[in-house]
CSV table of C-alpha atoms in Angstrom, one decimal:
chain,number,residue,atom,x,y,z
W,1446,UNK,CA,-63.7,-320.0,27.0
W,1447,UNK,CA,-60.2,-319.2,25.2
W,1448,UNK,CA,-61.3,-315.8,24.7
W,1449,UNK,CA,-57.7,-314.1,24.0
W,1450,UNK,CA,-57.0,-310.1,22.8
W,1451,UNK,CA,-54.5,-310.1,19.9
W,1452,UNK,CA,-50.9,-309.1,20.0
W,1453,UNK,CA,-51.2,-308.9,24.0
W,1454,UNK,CA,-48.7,-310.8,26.0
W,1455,UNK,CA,-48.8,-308.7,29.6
W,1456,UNK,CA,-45.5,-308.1,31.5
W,1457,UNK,CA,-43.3,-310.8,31.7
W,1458,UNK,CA,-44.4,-312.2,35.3
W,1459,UNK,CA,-42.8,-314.4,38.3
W,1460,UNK,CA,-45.5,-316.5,39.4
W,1461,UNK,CA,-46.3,-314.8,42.6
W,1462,UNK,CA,-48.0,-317.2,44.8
W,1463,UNK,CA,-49.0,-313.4,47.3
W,1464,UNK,CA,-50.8,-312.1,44.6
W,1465,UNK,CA,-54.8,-313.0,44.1
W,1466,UNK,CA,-56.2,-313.7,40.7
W,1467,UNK,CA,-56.6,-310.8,38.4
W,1468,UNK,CA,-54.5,-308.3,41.0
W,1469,UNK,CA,-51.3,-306.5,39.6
W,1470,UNK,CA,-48.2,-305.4,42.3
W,1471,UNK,CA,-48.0,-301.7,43.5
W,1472,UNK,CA,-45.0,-300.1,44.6
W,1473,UNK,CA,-46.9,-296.7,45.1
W,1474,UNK,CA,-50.0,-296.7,47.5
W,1475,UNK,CA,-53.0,-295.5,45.0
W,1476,UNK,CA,-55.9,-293.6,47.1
W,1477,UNK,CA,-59.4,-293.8,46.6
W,1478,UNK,CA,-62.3,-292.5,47.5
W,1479,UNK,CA,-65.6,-290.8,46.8
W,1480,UNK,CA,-65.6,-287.4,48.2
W,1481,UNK,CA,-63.4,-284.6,49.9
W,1482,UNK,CA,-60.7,-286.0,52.6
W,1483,UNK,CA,-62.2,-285.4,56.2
W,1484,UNK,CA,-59.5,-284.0,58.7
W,1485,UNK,CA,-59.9,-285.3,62.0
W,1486,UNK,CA,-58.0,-284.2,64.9
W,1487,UNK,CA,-56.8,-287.1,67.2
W,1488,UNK,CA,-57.3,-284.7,70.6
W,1489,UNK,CA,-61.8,-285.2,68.9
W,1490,UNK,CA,-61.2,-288.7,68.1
W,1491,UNK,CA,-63.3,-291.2,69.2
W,1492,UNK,CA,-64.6,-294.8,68.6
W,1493,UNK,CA,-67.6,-295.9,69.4
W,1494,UNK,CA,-69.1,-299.6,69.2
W,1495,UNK,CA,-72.9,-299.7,69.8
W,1496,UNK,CA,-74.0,-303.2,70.1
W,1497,UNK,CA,-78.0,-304.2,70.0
W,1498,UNK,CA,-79.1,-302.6,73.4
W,1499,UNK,CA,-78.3,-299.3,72.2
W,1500,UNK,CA,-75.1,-299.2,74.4
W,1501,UNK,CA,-72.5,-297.2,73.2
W,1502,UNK,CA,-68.6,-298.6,74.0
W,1503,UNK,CA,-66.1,-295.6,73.7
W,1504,UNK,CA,-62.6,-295.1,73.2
W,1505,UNK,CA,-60.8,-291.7,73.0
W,1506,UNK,CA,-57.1,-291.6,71.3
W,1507,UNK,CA,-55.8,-292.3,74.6
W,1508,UNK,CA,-57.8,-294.9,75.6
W,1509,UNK,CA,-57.4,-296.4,72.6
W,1510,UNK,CA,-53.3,-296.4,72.5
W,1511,UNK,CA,-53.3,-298.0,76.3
W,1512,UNK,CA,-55.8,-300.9,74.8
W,1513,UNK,CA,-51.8,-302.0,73.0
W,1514,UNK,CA,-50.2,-301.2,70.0
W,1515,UNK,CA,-49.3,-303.9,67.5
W,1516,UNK,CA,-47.0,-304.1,64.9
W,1517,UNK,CA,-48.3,-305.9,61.8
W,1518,UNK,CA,-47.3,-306.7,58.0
W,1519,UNK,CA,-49.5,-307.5,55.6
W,1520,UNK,CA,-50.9,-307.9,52.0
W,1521,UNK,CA,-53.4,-305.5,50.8
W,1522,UNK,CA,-55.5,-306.0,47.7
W,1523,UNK,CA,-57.4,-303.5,46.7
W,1524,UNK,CA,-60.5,-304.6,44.1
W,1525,UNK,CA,-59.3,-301.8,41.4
W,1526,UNK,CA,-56.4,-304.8,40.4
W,1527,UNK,CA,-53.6,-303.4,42.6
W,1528,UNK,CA,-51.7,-305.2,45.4
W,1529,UNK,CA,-49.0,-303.8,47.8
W,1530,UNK,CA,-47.6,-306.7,49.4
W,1531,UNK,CA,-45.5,-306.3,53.1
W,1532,UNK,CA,-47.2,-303.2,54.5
W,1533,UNK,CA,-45.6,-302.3,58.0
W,1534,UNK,CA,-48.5,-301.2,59.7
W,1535,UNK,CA,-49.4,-300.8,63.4
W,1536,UNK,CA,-52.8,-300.8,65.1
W,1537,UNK,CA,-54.9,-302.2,67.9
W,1538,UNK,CA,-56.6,-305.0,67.6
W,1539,UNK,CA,-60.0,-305.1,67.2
W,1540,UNK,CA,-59.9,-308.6,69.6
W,1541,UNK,CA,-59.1,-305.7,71.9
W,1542,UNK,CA,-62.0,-303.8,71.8
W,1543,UNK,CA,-64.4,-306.2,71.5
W,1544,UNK,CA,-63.3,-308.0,74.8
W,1545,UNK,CA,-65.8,-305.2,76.4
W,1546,UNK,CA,-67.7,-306.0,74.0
W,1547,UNK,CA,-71.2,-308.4,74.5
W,1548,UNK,CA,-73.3,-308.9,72.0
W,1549,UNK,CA,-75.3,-311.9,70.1
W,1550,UNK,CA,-75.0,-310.4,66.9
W,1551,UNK,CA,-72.8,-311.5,64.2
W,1552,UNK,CA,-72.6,-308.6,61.9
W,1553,UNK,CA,-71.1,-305.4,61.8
W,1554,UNK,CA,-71.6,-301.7,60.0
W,1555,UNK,CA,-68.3,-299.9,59.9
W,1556,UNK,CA,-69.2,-296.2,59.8
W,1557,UNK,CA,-66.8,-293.6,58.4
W,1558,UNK,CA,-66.2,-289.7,59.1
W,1559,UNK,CA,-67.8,-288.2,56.0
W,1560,UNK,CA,-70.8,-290.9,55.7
W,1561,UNK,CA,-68.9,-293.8,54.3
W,1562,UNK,CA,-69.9,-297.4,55.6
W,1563,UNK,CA,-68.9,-300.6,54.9
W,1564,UNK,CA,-70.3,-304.2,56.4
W,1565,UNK,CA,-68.5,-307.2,57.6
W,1566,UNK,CA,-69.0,-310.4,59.4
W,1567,UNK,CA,-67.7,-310.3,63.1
W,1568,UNK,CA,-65.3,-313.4,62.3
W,1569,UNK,CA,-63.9,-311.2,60.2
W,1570,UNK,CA,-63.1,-308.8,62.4
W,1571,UNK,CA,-61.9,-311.3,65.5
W,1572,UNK,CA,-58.9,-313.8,65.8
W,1573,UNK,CA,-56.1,-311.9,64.6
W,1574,UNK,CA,-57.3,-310.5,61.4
W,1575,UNK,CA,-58.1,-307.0,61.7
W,1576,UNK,CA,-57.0,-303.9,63.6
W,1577,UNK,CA,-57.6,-300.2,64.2
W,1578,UNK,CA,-54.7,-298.9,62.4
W,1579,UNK,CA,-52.7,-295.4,63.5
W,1580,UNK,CA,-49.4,-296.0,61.4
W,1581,UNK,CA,-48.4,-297.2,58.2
W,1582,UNK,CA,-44.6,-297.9,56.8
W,1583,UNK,CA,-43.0,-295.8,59.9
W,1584,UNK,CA,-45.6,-292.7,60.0
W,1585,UNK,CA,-48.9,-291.6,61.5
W,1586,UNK,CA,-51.9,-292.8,58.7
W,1587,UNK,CA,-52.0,-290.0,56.2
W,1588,UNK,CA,-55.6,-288.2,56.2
W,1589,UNK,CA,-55.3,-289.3,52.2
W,1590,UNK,CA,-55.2,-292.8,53.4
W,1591,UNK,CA,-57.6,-292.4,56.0
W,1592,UNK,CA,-56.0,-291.2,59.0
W,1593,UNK,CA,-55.7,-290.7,62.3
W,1594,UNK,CA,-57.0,-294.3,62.3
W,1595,UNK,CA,-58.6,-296.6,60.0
W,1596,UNK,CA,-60.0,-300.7,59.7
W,1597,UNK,CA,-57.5,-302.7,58.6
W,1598,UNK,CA,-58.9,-306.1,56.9
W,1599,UNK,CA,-56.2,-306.9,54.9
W,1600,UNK,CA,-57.3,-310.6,54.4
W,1601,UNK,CA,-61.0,-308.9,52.6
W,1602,UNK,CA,-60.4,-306.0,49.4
W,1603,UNK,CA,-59.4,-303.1,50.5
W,1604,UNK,CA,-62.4,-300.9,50.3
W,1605,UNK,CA,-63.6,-303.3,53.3
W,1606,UNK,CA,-60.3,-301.2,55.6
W,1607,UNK,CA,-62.7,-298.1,56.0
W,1608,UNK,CA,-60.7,-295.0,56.1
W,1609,UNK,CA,-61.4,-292.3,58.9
W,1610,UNK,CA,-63.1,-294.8,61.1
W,1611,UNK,CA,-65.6,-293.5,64.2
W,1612,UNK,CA,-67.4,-296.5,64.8
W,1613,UNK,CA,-68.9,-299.8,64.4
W,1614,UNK,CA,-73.0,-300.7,65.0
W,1615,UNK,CA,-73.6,-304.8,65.5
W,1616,UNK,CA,-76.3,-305.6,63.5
W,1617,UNK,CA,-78.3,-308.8,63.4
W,1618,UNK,CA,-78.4,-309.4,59.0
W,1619,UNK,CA,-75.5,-308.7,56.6
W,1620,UNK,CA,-76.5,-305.5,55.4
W,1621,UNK,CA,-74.3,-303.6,53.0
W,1622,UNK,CA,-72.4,-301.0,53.1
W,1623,UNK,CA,-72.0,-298.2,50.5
W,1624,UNK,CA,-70.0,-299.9,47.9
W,1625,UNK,CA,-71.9,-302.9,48.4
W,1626,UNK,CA,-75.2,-301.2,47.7
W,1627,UNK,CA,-73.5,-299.8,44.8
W,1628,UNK,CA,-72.4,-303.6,43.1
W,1629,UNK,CA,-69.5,-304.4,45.2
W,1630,UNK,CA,-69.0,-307.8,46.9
W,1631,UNK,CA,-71.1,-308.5,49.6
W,1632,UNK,CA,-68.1,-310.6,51.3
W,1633,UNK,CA,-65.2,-309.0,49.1
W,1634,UNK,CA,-62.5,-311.8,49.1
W,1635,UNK,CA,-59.7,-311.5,46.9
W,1636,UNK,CA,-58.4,-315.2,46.7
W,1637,UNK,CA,-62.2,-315.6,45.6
W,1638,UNK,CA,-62.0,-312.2,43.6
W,1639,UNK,CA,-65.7,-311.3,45.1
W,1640,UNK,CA,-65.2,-308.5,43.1
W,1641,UNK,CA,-68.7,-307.6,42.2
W,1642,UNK,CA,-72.3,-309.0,42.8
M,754,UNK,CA,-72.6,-287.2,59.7
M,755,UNK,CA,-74.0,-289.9,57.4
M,756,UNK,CA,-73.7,-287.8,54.6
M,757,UNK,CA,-72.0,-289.3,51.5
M,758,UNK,CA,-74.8,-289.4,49.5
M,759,UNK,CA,-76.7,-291.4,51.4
M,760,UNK,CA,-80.3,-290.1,49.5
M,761,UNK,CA,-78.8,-291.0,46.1
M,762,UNK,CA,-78.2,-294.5,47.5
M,763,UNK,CA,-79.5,-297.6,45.6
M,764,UNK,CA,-82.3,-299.3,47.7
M,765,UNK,CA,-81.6,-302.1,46.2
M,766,UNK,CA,-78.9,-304.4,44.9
M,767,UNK,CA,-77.9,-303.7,41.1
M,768,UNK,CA,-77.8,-306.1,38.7
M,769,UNK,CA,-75.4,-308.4,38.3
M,770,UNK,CA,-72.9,-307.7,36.4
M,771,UNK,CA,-70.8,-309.4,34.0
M,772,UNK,CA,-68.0,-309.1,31.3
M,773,UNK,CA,-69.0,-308.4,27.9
M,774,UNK,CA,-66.6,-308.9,24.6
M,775,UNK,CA,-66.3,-305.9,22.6
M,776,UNK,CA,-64.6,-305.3,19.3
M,777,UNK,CA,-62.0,-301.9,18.7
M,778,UNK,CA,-63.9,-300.3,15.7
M,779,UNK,CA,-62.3,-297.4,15.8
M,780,UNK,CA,-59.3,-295.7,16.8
M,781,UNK,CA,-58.2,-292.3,16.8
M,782,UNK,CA,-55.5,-289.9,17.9
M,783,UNK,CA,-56.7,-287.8,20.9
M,784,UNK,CA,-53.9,-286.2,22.3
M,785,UNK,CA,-50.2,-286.9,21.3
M,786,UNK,CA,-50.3,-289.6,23.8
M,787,UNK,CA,-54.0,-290.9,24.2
M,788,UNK,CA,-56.3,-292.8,21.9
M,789,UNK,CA,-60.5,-292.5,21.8
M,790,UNK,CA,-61.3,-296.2,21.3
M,791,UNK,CA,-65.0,-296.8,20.1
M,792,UNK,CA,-66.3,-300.5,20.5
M,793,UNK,CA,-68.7,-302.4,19.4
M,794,UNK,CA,-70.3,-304.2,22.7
M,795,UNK,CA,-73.5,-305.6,21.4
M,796,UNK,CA,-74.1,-306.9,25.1
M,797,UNK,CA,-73.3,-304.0,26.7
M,798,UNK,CA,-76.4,-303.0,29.1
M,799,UNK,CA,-75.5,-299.0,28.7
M,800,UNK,CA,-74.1,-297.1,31.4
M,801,UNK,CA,-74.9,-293.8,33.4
M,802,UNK,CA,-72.7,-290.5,32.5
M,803,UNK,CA,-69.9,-290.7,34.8
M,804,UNK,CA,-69.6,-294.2,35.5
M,805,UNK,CA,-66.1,-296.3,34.6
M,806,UNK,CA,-65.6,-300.0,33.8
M,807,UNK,CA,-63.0,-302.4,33.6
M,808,UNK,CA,-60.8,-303.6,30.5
M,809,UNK,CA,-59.4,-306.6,30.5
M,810,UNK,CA,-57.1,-308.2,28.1
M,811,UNK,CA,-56.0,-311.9,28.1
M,812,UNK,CA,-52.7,-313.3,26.4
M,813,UNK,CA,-52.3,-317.0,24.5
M,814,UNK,CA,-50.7,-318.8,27.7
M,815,UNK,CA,-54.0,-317.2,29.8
M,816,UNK,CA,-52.4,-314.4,31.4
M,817,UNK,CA,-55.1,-311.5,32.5
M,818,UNK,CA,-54.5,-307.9,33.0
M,819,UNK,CA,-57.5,-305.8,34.2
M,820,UNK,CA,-57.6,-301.8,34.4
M,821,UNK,CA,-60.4,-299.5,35.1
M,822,UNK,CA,-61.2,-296.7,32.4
M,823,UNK,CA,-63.8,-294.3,32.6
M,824,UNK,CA,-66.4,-294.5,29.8
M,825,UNK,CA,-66.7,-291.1,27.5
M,826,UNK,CA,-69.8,-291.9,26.2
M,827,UNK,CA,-72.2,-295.4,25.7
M,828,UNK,CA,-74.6,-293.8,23.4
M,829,UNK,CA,-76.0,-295.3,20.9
M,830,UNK,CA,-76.9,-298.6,22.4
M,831,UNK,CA,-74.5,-301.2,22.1
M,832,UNK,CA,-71.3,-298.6,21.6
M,833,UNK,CA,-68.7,-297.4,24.0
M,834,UNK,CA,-66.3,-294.7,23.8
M,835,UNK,CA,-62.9,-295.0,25.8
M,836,UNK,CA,-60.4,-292.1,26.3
M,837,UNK,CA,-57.1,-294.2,26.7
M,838,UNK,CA,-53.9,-291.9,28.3
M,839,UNK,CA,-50.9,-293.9,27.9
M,840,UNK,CA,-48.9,-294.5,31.3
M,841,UNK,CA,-45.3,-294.6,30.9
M,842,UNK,CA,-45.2,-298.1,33.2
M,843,UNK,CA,-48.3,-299.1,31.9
M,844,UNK,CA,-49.5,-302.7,31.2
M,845,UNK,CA,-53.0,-302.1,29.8
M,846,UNK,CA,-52.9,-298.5,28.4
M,847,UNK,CA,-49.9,-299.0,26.3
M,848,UNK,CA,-51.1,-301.9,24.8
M,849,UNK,CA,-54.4,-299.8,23.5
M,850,UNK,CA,-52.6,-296.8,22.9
M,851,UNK,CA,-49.8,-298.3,20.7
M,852,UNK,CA,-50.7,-301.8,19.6
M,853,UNK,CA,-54.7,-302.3,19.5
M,854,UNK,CA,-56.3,-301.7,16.0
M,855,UNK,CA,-59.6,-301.9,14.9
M,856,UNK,CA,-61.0,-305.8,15.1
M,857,UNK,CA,-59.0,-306.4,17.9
M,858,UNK,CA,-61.2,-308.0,20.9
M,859,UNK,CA,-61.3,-307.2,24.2
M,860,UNK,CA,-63.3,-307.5,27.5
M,861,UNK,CA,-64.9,-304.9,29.7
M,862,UNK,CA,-66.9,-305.6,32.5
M,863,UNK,CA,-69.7,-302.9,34.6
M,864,UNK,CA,-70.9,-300.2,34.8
M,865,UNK,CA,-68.8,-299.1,37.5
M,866,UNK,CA,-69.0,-296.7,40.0
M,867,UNK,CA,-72.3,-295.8,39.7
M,868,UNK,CA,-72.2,-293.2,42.9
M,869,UNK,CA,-70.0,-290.6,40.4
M,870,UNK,CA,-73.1,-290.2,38.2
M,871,UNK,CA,-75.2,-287.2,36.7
M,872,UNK,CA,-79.4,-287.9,35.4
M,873,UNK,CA,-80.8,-285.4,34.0
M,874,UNK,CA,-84.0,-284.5,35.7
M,875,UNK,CA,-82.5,-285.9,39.1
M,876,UNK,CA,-81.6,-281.9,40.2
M,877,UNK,CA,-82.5,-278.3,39.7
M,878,UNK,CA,-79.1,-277.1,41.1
M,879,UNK,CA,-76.3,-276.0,38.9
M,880,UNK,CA,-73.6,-278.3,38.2
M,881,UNK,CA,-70.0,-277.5,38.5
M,882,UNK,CA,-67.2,-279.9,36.8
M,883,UNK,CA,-63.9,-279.7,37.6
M,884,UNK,CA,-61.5,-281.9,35.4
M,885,UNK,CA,-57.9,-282.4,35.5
M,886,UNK,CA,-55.9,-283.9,32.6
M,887,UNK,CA,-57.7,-287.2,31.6
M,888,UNK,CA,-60.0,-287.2,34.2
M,889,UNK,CA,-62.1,-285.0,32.2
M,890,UNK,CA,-63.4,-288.0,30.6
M,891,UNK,CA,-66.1,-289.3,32.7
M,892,UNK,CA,-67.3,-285.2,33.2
M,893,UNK,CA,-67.3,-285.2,29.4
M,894,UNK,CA,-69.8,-288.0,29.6
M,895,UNK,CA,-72.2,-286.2,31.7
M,896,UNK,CA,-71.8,-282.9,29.8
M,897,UNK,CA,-73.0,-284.6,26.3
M,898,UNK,CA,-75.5,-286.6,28.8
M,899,UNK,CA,-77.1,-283.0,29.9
M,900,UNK,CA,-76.8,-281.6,26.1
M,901,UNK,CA,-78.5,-285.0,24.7
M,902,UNK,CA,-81.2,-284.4,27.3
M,903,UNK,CA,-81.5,-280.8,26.7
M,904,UNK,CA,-81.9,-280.6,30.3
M,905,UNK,CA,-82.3,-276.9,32.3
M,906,UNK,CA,-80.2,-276.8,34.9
M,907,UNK,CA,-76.7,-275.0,34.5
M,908,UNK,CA,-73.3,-277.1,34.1
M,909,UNK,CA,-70.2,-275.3,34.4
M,910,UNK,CA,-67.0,-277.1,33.6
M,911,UNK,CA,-63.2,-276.3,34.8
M,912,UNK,CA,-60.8,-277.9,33.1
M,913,UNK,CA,-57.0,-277.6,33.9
M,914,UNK,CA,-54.7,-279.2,30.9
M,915,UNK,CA,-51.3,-278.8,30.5
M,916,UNK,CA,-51.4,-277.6,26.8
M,917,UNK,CA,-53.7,-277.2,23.8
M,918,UNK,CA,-52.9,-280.4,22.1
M,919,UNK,CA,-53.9,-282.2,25.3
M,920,UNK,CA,-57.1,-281.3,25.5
M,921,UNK,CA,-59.1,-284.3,25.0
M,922,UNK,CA,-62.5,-284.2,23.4
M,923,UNK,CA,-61.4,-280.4,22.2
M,924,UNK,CA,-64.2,-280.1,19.5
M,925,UNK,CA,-67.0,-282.0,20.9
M,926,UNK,CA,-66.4,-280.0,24.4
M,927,UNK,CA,-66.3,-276.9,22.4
M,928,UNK,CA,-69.3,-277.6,20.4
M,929,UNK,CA,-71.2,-278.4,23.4
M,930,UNK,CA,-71.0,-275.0,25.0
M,931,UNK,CA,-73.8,-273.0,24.7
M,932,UNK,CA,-76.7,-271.5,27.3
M,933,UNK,CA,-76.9,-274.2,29.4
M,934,UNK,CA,-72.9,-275.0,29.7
M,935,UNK,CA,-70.0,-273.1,30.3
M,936,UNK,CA,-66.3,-274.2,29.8
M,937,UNK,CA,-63.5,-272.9,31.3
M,938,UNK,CA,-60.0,-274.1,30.4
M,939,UNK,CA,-56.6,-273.0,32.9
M,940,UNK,CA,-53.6,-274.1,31.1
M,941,UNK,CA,-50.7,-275.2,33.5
M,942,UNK,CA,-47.5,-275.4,31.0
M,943,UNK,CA,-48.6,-273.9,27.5
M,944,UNK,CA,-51.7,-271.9,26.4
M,945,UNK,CA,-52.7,-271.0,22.6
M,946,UNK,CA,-51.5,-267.8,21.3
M,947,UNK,CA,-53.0,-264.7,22.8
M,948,UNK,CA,-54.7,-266.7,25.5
M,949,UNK,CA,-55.7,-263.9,28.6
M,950,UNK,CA,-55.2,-265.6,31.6
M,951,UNK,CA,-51.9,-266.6,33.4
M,952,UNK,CA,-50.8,-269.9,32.5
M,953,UNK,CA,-49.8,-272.1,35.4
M,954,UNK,CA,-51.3,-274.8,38.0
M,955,UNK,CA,-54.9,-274.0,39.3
M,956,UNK,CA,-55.1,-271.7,42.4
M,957,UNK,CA,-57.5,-271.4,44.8
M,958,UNK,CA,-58.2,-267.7,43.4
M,959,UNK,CA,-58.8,-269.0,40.3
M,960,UNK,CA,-61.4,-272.0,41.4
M,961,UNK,CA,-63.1,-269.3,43.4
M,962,UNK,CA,-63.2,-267.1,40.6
M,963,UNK,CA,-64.4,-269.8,37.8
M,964,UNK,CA,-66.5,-271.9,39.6
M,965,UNK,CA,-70.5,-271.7,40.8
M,966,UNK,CA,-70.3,-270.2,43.9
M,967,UNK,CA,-71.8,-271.7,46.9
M,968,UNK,CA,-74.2,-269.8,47.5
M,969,UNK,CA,-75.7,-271.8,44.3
M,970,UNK,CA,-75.5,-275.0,45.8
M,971,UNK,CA,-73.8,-276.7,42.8
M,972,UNK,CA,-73.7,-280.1,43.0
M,973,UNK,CA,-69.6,-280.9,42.3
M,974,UNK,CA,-67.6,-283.9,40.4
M,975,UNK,CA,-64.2,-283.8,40.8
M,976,UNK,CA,-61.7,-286.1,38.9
M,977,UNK,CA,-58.4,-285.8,38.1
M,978,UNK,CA,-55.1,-287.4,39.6
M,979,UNK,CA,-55.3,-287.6,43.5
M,980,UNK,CA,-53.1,-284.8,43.4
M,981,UNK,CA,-55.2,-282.6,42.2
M,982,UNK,CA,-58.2,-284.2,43.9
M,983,UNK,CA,-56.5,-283.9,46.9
M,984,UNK,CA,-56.1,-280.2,46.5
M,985,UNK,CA,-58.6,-279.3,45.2
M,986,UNK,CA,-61.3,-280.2,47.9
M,987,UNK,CA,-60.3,-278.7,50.8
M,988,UNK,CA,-60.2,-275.2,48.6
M,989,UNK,CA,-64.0,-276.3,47.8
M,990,UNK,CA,-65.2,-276.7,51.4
M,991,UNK,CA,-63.0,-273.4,52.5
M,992,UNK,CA,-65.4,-271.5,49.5
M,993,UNK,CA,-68.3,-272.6,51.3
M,994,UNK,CA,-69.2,-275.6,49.4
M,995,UNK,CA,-70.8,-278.8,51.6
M,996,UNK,CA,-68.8,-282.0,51.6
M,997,UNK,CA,-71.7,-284.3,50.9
M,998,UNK,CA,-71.8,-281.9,47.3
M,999,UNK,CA,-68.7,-282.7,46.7
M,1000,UNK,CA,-68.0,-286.0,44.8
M,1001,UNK,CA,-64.6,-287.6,43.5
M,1002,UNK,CA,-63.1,-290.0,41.5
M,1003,UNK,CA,-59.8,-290.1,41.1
M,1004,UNK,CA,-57.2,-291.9,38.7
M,1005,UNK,CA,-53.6,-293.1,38.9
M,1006,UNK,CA,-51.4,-295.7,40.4
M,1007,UNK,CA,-51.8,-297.9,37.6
């Protein structure tokens, strides 16, 4: 289709071989999300994974800090068309936590402080990819931004990094999360822009 | 804990969705620095009060810029009404504020966002608005949403605007007041002549004192810049208020 809007030429671009299809650079760090900002005090915090016997694996702030703290930099992309590319961030691992981890199944429901949830593959989630973030560009994770800790998936759209994380439930099926039941992506990758269903 | 709405939630997927070409047939002045774009979107599958969609505009060589607008009104069917605020470092919004003219053709792509929403009949409970600057525009929506539906229960909105001339939908908003919905305007830099209350940015005495108190159980939309967003929250859940009655949508960044 050569569908074109007249009179519009955009910015005048460098072709920026970081940025996905139909994403614009950031300087600033927009927030989003759909209700109040919970504030969660790191000396409450926990982390739970609950894998398909009903187990539940805990970490308290402590625990989690000894597990090892990365330092990472990444892209992020988030699926309202902005991208903040070189992020300092630094977080555990979640290869980390899932080493006392055993379970067959191959999904997982992220679960928020304040009811948010989001789903993701494991592979997703193993091999380097994705972390338990506490810091971002030199400070403790801002409760706007989802702090003390959130997911970090920077490869998947941003609303896949669940802010004010307390857990993640194995589940045997992909089901979604909350933006997913609401239209979003089942998979959410931005070099595909699965944007939408 | 699993609060967030969780018994408005979809039980199934949505449609799919898609983008649809629409043509600018009107354009008007809203503020000194925004524009109320009607178009004509005959493909357009209608959209709930409070939900937002993308725009997105392509140049000769290809080039694509997206941005996400919330929609003022999609009534009748086929028709959408934008409320475009020009950012200063814009791509999209000075584009449509300055250069678009009636048509012009564009693409836009949802509903959006369909957790920020209002149905009348859904809820008995009062509703209370709360709007800063543009972000009035999806609450707008749900106000002429209630009106159209001449539906009971009580909405209340509280807007916060830094002047008189910026005041988007002024006369429709004002026209709409009546029984069944109160507005409430704070003025942070400049308020008409003879105008009672202290101008200046929203306090927390003031949203306590202009607002459904909790003890109604008002269901609450918040939008406005995350700023405001931001502060405005916490002040709600200190009055009382339940977080899971508490929904936001926020603009900026882009």
């Amino acid at each position: 289709m050569s569908f074109t809007t007249r009179g519009f030429s955009g910015r005048r671009r460098q072709p920026e071989t970081r940025l996905p299809p139909g994403q614009t650079l950031v300087e600033k760090w927009p927030v989003l999300s759909a209700g109040p900002t919970p504030v969660v005090d790191t000396a409450d915090w926990e982390l739970t994974i609950q894998d398909e016997t009903g187990t539940d694996h805990r970490w308290n702030w402590d625990e989690l800090i000894a597990l090892g703290v990365e330092d990472i930099t990444v892209d992020i992309h988030c699926v309202t068309h902005w991208s903040k590319l070189g992020m300092a961030w630094r977080g555990v691992s979640l290869d980390k936590l899932f080493e006392h981890v055993g379970s067959r199944h191959q999904y997982v429901m992220a679960h928020s402080h304040g009811g948010y949830t989001t789903n993701l593959p494991l592979e997703d989630l193993l091999g380097g990819k994705a972390w338990i973030a506490i810091e971002a560009e030199g400070r403790p994770l801002h409760p706007e931004h989802g702090g003390p800790a959130r997911l970090l998936v920077p490869h998947l759209y941003f609303w896949k990094s669940a802010k004010w994380i307390r857990g993640l439930t194995m589940m045997p099926g992909n089901d979604p999360g909350f933006w997913e039941r609401y239209g979003y992506h089942i998979h959410g990758d931005p070099w595909q822009e699965q944007r939408y269903r | 804990m699993n609060a967030l709405h969780t018994a408005a939630m979809p039980d199934q997927p949505r449609a799919r969705t898609a983008w649809h070409t629409a043509t600018i047939v009107e354009k008007l002045a809203e503020t000194p620095h925004a524009v109320r774009l009607t178009l004509a979107a005959p493909t357009w599958p209608g959209s709930e009060p409070g939900t937002h969609l993308d725009v997105r505009l392509t140049a000769p060589d290809g080039y694509q810029a997206s941005r996400s607008y919330s929609v003022a009104s999609s009534t009748p069917a086929g028709n959408v009404v934008l409320a475009i605020d020009e950012l200063p470092d814009g791509e999209v919004s000075p584009f449509l504020v300055q250069d678009a003219r009636p048509g012009d053709q564009l693409e836009i792509h949802g509903p959006l966002g369909s957790y920020f929403t209002w149905l009348p009949g859904r809820s008995d409970r009062p509703v209370q608005l709360i709007a800063g600057g543009s972000g009035v525009v999806p609450l707008y929506a749900i106000a002429l949403a209630h009106d159209a539906a001449g539906d009971p229960a009580h909405l209340q909105l509280l807007y916060s605007v830094r002047t008189p001339a910026e005041v988007f939908f002024a006369d429709e908003l004002a026209a709409l007041t009546g029984p069944t919905f109160g507005l409430d305007l704070v003025y942070t830099r400049e308020a008409p002549h003879d105008w009672p209350d202290p101008i200046g940015r929203l306090t927390r005495e003031t949203l306590a004192a202009r607002t459904i108190p909790a003890s109604q159980r008002p269901h609450i939309y918040v939008c406005g810049s995350t700023g405001f967003v931001e502060t405005i929250t916490p002040w709600l859940v200190d009055l009382g208020h339940s977080a899971t009655d508490v929904l936001t949508e926020r603009f900026g960044g882009l």
